[in-house]
CSV table of N, CA and C in Angstrom, one decimal:
chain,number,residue,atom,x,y,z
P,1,UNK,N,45.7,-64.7,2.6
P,1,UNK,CA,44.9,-65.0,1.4
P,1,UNK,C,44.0,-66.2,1.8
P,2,UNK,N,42.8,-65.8,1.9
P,2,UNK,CA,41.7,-67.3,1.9
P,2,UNK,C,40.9,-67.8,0.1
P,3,UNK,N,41.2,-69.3,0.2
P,3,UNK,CA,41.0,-70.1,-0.6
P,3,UNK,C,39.4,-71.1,-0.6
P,4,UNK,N,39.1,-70.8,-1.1
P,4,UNK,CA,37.6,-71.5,-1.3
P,4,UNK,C,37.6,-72.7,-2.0
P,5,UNK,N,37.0,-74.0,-1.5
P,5,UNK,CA,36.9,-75.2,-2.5
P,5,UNK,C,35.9,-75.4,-3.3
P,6,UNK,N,35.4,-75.0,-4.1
P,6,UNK,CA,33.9,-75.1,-5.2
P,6,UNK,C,33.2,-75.8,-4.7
P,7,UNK,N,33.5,-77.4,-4.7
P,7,UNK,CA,33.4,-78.7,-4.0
P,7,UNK,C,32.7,-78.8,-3.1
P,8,UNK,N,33.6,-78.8,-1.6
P,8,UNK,CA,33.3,-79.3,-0.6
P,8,UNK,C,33.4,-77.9,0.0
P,9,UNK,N,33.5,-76.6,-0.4
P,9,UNK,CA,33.2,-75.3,0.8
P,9,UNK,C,34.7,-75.4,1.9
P,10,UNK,N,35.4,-76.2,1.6
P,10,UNK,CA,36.7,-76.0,2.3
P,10,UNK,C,37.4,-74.9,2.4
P,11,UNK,N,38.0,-74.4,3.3
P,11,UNK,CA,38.8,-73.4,3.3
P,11,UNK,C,40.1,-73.4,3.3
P,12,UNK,N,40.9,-72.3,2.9
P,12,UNK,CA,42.6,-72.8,3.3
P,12,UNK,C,43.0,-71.5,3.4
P,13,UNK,N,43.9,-70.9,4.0
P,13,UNK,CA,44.5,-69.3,4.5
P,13,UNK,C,46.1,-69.6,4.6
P,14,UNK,N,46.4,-69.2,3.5
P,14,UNK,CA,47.9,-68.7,3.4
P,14,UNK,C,48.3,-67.9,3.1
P,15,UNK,N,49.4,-67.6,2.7
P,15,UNK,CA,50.2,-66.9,2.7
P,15,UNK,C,50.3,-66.1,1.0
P,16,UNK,N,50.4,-65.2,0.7
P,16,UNK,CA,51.3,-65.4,-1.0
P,16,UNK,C,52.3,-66.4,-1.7
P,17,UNK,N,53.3,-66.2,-1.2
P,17,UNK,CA,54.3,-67.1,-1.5
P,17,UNK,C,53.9,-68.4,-1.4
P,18,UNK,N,53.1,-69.2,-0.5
P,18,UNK,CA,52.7,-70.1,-0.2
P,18,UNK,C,52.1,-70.6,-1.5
P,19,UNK,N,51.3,-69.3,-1.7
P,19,UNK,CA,49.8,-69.5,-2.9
P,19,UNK,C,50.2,-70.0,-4.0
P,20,UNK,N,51.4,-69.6,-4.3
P,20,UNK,CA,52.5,-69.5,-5.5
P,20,UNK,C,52.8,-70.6,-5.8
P,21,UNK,N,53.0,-71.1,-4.9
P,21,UNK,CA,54.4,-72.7,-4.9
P,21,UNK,C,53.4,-74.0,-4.9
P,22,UNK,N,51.8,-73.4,-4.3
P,22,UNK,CA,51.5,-74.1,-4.0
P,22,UNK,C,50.4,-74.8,-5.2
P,23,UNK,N,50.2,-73.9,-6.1
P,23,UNK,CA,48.8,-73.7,-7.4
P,23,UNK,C,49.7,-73.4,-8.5
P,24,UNK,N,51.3,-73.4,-8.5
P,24,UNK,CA,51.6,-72.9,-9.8
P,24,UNK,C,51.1,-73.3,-11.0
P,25,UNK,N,50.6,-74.8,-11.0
P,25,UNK,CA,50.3,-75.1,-12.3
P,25,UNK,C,49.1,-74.4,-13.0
P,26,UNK,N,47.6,-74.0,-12.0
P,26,UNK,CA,47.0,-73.5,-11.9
P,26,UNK,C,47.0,-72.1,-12.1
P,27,UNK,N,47.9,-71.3,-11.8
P,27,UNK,CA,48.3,-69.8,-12.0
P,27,UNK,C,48.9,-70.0,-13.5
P,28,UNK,N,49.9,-71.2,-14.2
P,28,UNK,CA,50.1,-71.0,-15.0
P,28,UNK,C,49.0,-70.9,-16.2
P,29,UNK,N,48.1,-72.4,-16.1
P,29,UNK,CA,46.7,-72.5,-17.1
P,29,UNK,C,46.3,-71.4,-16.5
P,30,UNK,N,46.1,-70.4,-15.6
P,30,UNK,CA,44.8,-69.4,-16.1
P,30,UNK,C,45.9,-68.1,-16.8
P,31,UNK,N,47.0,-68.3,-16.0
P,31,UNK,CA,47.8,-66.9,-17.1
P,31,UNK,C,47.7,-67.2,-18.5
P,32,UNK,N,48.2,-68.3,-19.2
P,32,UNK,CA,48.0,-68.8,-20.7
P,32,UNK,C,46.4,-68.3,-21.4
P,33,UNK,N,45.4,-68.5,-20.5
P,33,UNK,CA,44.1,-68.5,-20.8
P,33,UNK,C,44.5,-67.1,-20.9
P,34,UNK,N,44.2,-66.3,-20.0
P,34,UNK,CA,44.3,-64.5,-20.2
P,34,UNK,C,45.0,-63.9,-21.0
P,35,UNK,N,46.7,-64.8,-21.4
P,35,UNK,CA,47.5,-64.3,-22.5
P,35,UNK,C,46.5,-64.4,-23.8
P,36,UNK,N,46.1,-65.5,-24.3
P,36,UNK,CA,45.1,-65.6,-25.2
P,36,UNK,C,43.8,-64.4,-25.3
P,37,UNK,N,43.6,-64.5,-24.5
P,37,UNK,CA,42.3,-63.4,-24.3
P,37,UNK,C,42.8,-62.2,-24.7
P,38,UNK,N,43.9,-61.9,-24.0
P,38,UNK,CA,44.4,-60.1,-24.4
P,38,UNK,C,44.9,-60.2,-25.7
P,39,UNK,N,45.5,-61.4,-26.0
P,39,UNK,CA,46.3,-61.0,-27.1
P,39,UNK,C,44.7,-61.2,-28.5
P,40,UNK,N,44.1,-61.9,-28.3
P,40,UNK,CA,42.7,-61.7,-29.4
P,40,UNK,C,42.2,-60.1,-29.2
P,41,UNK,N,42.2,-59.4,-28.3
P,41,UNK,CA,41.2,-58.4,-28.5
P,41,UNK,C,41.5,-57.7,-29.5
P,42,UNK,N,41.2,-56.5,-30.0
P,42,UNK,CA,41.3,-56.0,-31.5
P,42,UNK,C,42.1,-54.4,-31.3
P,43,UNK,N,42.1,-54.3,-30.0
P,43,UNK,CA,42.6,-53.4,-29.4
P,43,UNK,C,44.3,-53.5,-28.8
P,44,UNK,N,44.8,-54.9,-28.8
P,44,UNK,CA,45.8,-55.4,-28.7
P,44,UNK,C,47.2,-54.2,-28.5
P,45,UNK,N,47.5,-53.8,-27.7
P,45,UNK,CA,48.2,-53.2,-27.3
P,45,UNK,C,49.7,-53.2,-26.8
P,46,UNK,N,50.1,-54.3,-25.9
P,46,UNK,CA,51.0,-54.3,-25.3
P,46,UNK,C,52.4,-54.5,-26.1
P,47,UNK,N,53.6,-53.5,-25.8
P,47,UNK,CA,54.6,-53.8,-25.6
P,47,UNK,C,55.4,-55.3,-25.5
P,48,UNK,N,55.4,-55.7,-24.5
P,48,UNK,CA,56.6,-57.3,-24.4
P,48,UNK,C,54.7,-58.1,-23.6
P,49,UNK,N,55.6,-59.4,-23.2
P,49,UNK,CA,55.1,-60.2,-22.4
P,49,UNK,C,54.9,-59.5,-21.0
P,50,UNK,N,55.7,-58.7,-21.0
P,50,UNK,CA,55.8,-58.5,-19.5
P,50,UNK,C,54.9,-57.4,-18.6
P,51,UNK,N,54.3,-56.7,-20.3
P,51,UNK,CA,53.2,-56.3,-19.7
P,51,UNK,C,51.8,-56.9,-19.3
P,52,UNK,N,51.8,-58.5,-20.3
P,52,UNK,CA,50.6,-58.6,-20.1
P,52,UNK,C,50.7,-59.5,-19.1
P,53,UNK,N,51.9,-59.9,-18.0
P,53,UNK,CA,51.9,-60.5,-17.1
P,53,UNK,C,51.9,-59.6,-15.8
P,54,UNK,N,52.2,-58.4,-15.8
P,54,UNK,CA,52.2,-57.5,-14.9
P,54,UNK,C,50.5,-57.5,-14.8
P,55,UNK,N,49.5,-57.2,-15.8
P,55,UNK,CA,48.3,-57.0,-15.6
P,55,UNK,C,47.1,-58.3,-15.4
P,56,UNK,N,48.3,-59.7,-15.2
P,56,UNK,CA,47.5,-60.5,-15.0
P,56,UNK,C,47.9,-60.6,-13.6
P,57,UNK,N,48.9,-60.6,-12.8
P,57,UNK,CA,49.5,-60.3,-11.3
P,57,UNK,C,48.3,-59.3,-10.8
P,58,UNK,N,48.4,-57.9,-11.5
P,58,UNK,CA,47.7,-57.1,-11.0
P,58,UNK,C,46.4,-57.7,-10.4
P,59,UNK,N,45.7,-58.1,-11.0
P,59,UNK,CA,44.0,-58.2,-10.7
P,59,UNK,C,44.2,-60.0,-10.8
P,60,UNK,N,45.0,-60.8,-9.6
P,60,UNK,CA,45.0,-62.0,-9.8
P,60,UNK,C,44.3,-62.2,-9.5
P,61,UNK,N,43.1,-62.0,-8.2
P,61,UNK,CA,42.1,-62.8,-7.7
P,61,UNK,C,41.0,-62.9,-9.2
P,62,UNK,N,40.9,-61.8,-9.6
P,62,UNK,CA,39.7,-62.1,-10.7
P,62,UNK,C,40.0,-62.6,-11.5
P,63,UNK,N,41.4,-63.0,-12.5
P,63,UNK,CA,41.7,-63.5,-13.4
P,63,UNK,C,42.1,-64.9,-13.0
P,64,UNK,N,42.6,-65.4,-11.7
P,64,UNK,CA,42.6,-66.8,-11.0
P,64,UNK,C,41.4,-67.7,-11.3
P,65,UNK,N,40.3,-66.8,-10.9
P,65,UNK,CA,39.0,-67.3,-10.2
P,65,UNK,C,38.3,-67.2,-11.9
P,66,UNK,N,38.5,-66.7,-13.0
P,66,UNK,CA,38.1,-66.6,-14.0
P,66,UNK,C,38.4,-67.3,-15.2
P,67,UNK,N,39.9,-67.1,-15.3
P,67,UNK,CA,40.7,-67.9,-15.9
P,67,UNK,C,41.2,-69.1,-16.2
P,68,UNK,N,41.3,-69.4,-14.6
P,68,UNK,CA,41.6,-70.8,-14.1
P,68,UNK,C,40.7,-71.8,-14.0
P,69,UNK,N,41.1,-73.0,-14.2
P,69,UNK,CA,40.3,-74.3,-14.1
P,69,UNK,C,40.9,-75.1,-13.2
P,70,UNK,N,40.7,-74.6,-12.1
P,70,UNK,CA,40.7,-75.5,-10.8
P,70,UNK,C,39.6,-75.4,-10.0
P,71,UNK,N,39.5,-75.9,-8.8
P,71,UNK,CA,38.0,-76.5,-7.6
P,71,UNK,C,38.5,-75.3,-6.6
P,72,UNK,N,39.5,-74.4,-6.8
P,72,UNK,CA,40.0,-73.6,-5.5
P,72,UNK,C,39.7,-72.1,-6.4
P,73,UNK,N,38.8,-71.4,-5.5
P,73,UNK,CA,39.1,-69.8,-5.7
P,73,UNK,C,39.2,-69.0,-4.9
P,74,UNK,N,40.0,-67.7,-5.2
P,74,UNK,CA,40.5,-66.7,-4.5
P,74,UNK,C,39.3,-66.0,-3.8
P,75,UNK,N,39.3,-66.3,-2.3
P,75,UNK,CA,37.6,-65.5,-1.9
P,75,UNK,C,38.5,-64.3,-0.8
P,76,UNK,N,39.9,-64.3,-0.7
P,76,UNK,CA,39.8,-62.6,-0.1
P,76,UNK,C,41.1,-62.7,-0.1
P,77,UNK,N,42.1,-61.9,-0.5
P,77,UNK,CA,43.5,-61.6,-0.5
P,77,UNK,C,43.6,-60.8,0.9
């Protein structure tokens, strides 16, 4: 996984697990942000939490890099 700095154009290449442990608080604020989002639409669908956290895993780089408010984004898994 490579990491982009907004900033300074830094880079960083880890791992998944790495990515995880390392931005959790960051994966948390943009999951919250996307829970909100799905849960407003008018089409509102889902079953438990767990779907709408499977579909935020799913497509993390776009929902990270969207959702999230941090200086790091996902530029290639």
């Amino acid at each position: 996984m490579i990491l982009k700095n907004r900033r300074t154009r830094e880079t960083l290449e880890m791992e998944y697990s790495e990515f995880r442990k390392k931005f959790a608080k960051e994966i948390q604020i943009a999951f919250e942000s996307f829970r909100k989002t799905e849960l407003n639409k008018p089409f509102y669908n889902y079953k438990d939490d767990n779907s709408i956290e499977f579909n935020f895993y799913f497509q993390i780089r776009y929902n990270f890099n969207n959702f999230g408010n941090s200086v790091w984004y996902i530029e290639e898994i």
